Coordinates of C-alpha atoms in Angstrom, one line a residue:
X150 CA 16.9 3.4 -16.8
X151 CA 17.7 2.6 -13.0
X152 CA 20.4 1.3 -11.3
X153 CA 21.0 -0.5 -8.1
X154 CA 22.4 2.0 -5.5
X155 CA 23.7 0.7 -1.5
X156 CA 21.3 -1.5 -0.2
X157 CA 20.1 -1.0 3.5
X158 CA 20.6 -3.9 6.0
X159 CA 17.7 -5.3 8.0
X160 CA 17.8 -7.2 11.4
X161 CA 15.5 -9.9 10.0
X162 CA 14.6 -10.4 6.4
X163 CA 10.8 -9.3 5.3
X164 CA 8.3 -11.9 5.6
X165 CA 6.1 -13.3 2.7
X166 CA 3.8 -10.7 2.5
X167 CA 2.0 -8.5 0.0
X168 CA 2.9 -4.6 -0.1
X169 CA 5.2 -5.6 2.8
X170 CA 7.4 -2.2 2.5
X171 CA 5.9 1.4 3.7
X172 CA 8.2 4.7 2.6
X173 CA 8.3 8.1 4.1
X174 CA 10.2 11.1 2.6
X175 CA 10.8 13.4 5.1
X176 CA 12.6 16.4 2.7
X177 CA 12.5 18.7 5.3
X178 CA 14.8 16.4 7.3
X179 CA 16.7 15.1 4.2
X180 CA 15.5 11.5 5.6
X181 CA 14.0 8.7 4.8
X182 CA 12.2 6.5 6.5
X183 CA 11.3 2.5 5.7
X184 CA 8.8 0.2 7.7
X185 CA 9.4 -3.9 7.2
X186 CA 7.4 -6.3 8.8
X187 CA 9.1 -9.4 10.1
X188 CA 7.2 -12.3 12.1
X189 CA 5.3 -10.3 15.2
X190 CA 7.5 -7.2 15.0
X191 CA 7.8 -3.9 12.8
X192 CA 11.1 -3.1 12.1
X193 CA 11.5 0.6 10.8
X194 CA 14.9 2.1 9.3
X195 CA 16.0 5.9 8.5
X196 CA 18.5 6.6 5.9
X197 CA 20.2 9.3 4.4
X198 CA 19.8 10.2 0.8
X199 CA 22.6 8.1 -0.2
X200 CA 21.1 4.9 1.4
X201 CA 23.1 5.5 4.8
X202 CA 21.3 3.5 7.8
X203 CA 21.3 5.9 10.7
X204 CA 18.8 4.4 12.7
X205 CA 16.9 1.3 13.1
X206 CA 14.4 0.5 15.7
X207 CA 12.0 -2.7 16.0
X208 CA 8.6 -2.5 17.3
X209 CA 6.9 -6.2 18.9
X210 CA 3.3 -5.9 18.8
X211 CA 2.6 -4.8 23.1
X212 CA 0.3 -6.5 25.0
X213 CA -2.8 -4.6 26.8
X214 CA -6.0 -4.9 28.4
X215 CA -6.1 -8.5 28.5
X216 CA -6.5 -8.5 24.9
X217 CA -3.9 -10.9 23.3
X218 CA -1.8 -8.8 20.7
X219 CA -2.8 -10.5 17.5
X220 CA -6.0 -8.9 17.9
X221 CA -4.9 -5.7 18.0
X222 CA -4.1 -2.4 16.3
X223 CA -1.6 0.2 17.2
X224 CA -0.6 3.2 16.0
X225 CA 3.1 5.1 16.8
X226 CA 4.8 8.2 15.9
X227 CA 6.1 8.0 12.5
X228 CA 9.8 6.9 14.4
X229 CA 8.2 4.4 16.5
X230 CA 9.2 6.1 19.4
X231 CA 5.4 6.1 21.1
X232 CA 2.6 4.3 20.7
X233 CA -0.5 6.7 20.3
X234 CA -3.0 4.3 20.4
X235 CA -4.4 0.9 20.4
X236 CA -7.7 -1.0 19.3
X237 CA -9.0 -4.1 19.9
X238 CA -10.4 -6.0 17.0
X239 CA -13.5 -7.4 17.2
X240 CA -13.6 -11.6 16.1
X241 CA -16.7 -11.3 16.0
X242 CA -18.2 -15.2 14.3
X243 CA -14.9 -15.9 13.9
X244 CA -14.3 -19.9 14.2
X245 CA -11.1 -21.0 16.3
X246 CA -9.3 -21.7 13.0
X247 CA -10.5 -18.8 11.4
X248 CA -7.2 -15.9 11.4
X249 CA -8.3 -12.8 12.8
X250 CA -5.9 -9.8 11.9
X251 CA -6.0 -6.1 10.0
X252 CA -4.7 -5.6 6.6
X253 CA -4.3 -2.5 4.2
X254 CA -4.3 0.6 5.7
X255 CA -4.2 4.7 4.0
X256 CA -4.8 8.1 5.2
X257 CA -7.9 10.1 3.8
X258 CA -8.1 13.6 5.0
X259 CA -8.0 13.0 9.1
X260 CA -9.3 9.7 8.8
X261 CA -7.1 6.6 8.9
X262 CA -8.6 3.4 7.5
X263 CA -7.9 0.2 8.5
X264 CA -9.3 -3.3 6.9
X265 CA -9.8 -6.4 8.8
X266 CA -10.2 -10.2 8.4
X267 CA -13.9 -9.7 8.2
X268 CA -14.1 -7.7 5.0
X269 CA -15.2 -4.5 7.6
X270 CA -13.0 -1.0 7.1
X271 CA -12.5 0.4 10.5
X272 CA -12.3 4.2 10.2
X273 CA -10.4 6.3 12.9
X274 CA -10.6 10.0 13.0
X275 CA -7.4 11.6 13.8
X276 CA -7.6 14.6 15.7
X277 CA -5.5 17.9 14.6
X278 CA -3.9 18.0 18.3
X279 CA -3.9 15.5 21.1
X280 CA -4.2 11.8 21.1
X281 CA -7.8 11.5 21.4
X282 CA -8.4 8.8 18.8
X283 CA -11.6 7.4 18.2
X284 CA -13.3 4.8 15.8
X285 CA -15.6 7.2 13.9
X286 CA -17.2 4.3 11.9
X287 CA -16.9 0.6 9.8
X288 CA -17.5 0.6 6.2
X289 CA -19.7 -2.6 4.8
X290 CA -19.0 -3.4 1.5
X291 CA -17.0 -6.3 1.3
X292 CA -18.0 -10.6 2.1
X293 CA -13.9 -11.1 2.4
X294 CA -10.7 -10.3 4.0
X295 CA -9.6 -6.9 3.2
X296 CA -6.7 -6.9 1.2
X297 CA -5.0 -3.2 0.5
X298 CA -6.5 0.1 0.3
X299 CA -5.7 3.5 -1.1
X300 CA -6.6 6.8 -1.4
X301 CA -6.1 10.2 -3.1
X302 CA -6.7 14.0 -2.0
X303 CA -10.4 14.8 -3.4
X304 CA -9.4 18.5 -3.2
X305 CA -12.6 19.8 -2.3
X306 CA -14.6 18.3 -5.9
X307 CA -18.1 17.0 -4.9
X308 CA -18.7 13.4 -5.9
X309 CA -14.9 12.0 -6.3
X310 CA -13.9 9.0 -5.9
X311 CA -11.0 9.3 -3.3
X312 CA -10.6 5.7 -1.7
X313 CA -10.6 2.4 -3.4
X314 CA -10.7 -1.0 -1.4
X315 CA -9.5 -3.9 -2.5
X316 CA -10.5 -7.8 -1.1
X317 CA -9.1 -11.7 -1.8
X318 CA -12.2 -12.0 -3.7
X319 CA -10.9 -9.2 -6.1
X320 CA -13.9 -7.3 -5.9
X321 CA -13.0 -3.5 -5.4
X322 CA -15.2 -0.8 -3.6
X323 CA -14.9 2.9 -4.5
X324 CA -15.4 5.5 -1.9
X325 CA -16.2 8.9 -1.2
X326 CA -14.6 10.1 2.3
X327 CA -16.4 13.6 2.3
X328 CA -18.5 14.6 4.4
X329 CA -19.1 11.1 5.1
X330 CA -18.2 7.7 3.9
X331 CA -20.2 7.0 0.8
X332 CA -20.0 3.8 -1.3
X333 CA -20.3 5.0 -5.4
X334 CA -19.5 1.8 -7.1
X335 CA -18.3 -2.1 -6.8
X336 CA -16.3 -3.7 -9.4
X337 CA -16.6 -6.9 -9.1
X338 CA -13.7 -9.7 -8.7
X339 CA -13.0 -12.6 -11.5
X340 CA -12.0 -15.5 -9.2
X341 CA -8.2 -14.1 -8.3
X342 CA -7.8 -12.0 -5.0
X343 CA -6.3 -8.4 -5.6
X344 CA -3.3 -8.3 -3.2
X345 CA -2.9 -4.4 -4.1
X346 CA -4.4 -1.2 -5.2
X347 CA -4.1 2.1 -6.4
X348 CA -5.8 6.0 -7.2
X349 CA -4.0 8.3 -9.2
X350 CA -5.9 11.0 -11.1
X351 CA -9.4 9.2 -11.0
X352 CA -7.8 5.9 -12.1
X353 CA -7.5 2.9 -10.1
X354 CA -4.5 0.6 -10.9
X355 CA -5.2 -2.5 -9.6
X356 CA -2.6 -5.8 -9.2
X357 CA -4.2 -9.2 -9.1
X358 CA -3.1 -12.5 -7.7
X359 CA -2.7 -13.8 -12.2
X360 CA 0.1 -11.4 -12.8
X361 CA -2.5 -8.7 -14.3
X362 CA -2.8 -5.3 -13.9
X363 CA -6.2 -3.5 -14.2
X364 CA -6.6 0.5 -15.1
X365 CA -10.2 1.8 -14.1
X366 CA -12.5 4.7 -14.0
X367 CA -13.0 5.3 -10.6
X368 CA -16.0 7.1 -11.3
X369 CA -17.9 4.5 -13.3
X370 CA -15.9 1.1 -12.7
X371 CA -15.2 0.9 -16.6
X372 CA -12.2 -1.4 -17.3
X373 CA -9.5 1.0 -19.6
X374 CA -6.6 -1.0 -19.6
X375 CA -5.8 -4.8 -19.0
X376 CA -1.5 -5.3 -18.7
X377 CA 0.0 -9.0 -18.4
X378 CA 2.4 -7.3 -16.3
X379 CA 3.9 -10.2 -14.8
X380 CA 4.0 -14.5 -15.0
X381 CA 3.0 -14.9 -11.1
X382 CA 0.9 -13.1 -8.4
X383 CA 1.8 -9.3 -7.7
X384 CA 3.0 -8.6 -4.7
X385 CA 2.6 -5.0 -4.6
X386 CA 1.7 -1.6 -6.7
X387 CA 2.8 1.7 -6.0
X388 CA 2.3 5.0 -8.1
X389 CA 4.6 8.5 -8.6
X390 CA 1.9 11.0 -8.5
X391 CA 3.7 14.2 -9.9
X392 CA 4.2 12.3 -13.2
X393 CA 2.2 9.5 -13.0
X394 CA 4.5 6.2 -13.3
X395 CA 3.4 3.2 -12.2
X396 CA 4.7 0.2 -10.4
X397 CA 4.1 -3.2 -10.2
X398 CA 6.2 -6.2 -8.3
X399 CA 5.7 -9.8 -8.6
X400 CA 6.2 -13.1 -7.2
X401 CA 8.4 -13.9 -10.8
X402 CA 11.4 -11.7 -9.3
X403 CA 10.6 -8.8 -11.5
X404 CA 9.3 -5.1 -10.8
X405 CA 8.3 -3.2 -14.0
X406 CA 7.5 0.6 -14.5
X407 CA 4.7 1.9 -16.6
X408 CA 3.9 5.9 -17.1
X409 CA -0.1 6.7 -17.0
X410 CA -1.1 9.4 -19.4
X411 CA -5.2 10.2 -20.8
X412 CA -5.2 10.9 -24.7
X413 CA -5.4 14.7 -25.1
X414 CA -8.2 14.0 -28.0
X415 CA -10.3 11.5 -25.7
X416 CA -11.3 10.0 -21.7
X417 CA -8.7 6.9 -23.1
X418 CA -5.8 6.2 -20.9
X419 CA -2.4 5.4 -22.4
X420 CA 0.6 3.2 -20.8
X421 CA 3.8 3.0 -21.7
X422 CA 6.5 0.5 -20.3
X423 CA 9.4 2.2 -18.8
X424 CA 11.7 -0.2 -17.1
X425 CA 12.0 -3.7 -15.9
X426 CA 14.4 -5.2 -13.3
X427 CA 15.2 -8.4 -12.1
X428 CA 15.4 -9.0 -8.2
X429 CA 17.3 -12.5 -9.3
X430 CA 16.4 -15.5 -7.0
X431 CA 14.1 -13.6 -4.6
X432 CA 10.2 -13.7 -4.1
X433 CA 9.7 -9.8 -3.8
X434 CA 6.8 -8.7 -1.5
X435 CA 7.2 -5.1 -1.6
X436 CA 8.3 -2.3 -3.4
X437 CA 7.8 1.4 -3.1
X438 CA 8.6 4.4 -5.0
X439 CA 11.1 6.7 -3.0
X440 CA 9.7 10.1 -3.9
X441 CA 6.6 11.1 -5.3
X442 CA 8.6 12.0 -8.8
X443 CA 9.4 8.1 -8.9
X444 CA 13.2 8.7 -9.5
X445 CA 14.1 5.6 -7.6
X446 CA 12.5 2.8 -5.8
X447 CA 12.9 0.5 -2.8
X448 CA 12.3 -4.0 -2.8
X449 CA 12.5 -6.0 -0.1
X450 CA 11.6 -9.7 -0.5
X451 CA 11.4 -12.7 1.3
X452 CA 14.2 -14.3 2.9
X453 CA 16.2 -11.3 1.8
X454 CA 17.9 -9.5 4.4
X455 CA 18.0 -6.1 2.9
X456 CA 16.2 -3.6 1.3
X457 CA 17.6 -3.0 -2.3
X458 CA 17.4 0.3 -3.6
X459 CA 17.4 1.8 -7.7
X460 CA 17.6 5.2 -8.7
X461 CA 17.7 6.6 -12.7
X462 CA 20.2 7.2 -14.1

């Protein structure tokens, strides 16, 4: 069971988008820090343990170049306190009414991902020191907009699936990052976009725009499980990985918690519901897990000034 703890105010409420809420644990620094996005800005919190806002800074997307800023990318320091870099995305055949923007972004080894409008994954290899950033590649796989990607630690096993990537066709592309980007398998879309994704253990969850919730073999694309999770799209998925609970928000107000396990005596993957809450009156478009042992959870949603946080009790 969960229960709602001291929400943390916002400067602007989140806007109507999927996944729209990014956590970092910082133990070391018993902090925590959240990322909102609202209209053209960023706005990104840190809180104490006990939900305590002690800082809050806003970052507006900077003009440079002569590029205008909706076609661009930057990166900061984890505070937003410096930009490290920028990148200007390429419209390509873009028509003027066509939207041109990136979407669904993870961290695989030193690589950080990046999808676009164009269904491309721009791939940017981080150096260990220094702020010499440099597009190392674009992944083809996908006909439409990039819509969330994630990714897992491969720990050093030859031909593991370690990135999944997810478009508003629904059709997901499995990856392997090591020693280059290889394409294993495609699973292919059933007429609803899949707003987010995720890898746990060699099994992708993945939300859908119908209220379902796939389970896969990352491996082989084989469907497991199939959960009507929710009665409108899902907004967001996020995933515990030291005991393997899932989560899934929705459109309907609700954000429910399932726990992954594989059936000692066979491959088959089991799920158990764990919890359900009701965000009453509010279209949630993101909600994370606060720590990796998914003891409590963060939701913002739209027109909802606030991020609203649950822990167990």
């Amino acid at each position: 069971m969960f229960r709602w703890e001291r929400s943390i105010p916002l400067r602007g409420s989140a806007a109507a988008l999927c996944n729209n809420l990014s956590v970092l644990q910082l133990p070391a620094r018993n902090l925590t820090h959240f990322g909102v996005v609202h209209g053209p800005s960023a706005q990104l919190l840190s809180a104490a343990p006990e939900g305590v806002p002690l800082a809050q800074r806003q970052l507006h997307a900077k003009e440079g170049a002569g590029v205008s800023s909706p076609l661009i990318t930057q990166m900061y320091e984890s505070d937003g306190s410096t930009m490290v870099y920028w990148h200007a995305l390429d419209s390509g055949d873009a028509t003027p009414v066509q939207a041109v923007f990136a979407r669904g972004i993870a961290a695989s080894g030193h690589f950080i991902c990046v999808g676009t409008w164009s269904g491309r994954v721009l791939v940017f290899d981080i150096p260990a020191k220094g702020p010499n950033i440099v597009l190392s590649e674009e992944l083809a796989g996908h006909q439409t907009p990039i819509t969330d990607i994630a990714t897992e630690p491969a720990q050093g096993q030859d031909c593991v699936a370690d990135m999944v990537t997810a478009d508003d066709s629904g059709l997901l592309c499995v990856w392997r990052s090591e020693p280059v980007f290889t394409l294993l398998t495609c699973i292919p879309g059933f007429g609803v976009p899949c707003p987010s994704v995720q890898l746990w253990q060699g099994i992708i969850a993945a939300g859908y725009g119908n209220g379902q919730v796939h389970l896969y073999e990352a491996t082989t694309g084989n469907l497991h499980v199939q959960i009507n999770a929710h009665a409108r799209a899902i907004s967001a998925l996020d995933l515990a990985p030291d005991v393997g609970k899932l989560l899934s928000a929705a459109e309907d107000t609700f954000v429910h918690i399932w726990k992954l396990s594989r059936s000692p005596e066979s491959s088959y993957i089991e799920v158990e519901h764990c919890h359900g809450e009701c965000v009453s009156d509010t279209q949630v478009c993101g909600a994370r897990f606060c720590d990796s042992s998914g003891s409590s959870f963060a939701v913002t949603g739209y027109d909802l000034a606030e991020i609203r946080r649950f822990s167990s009790v």
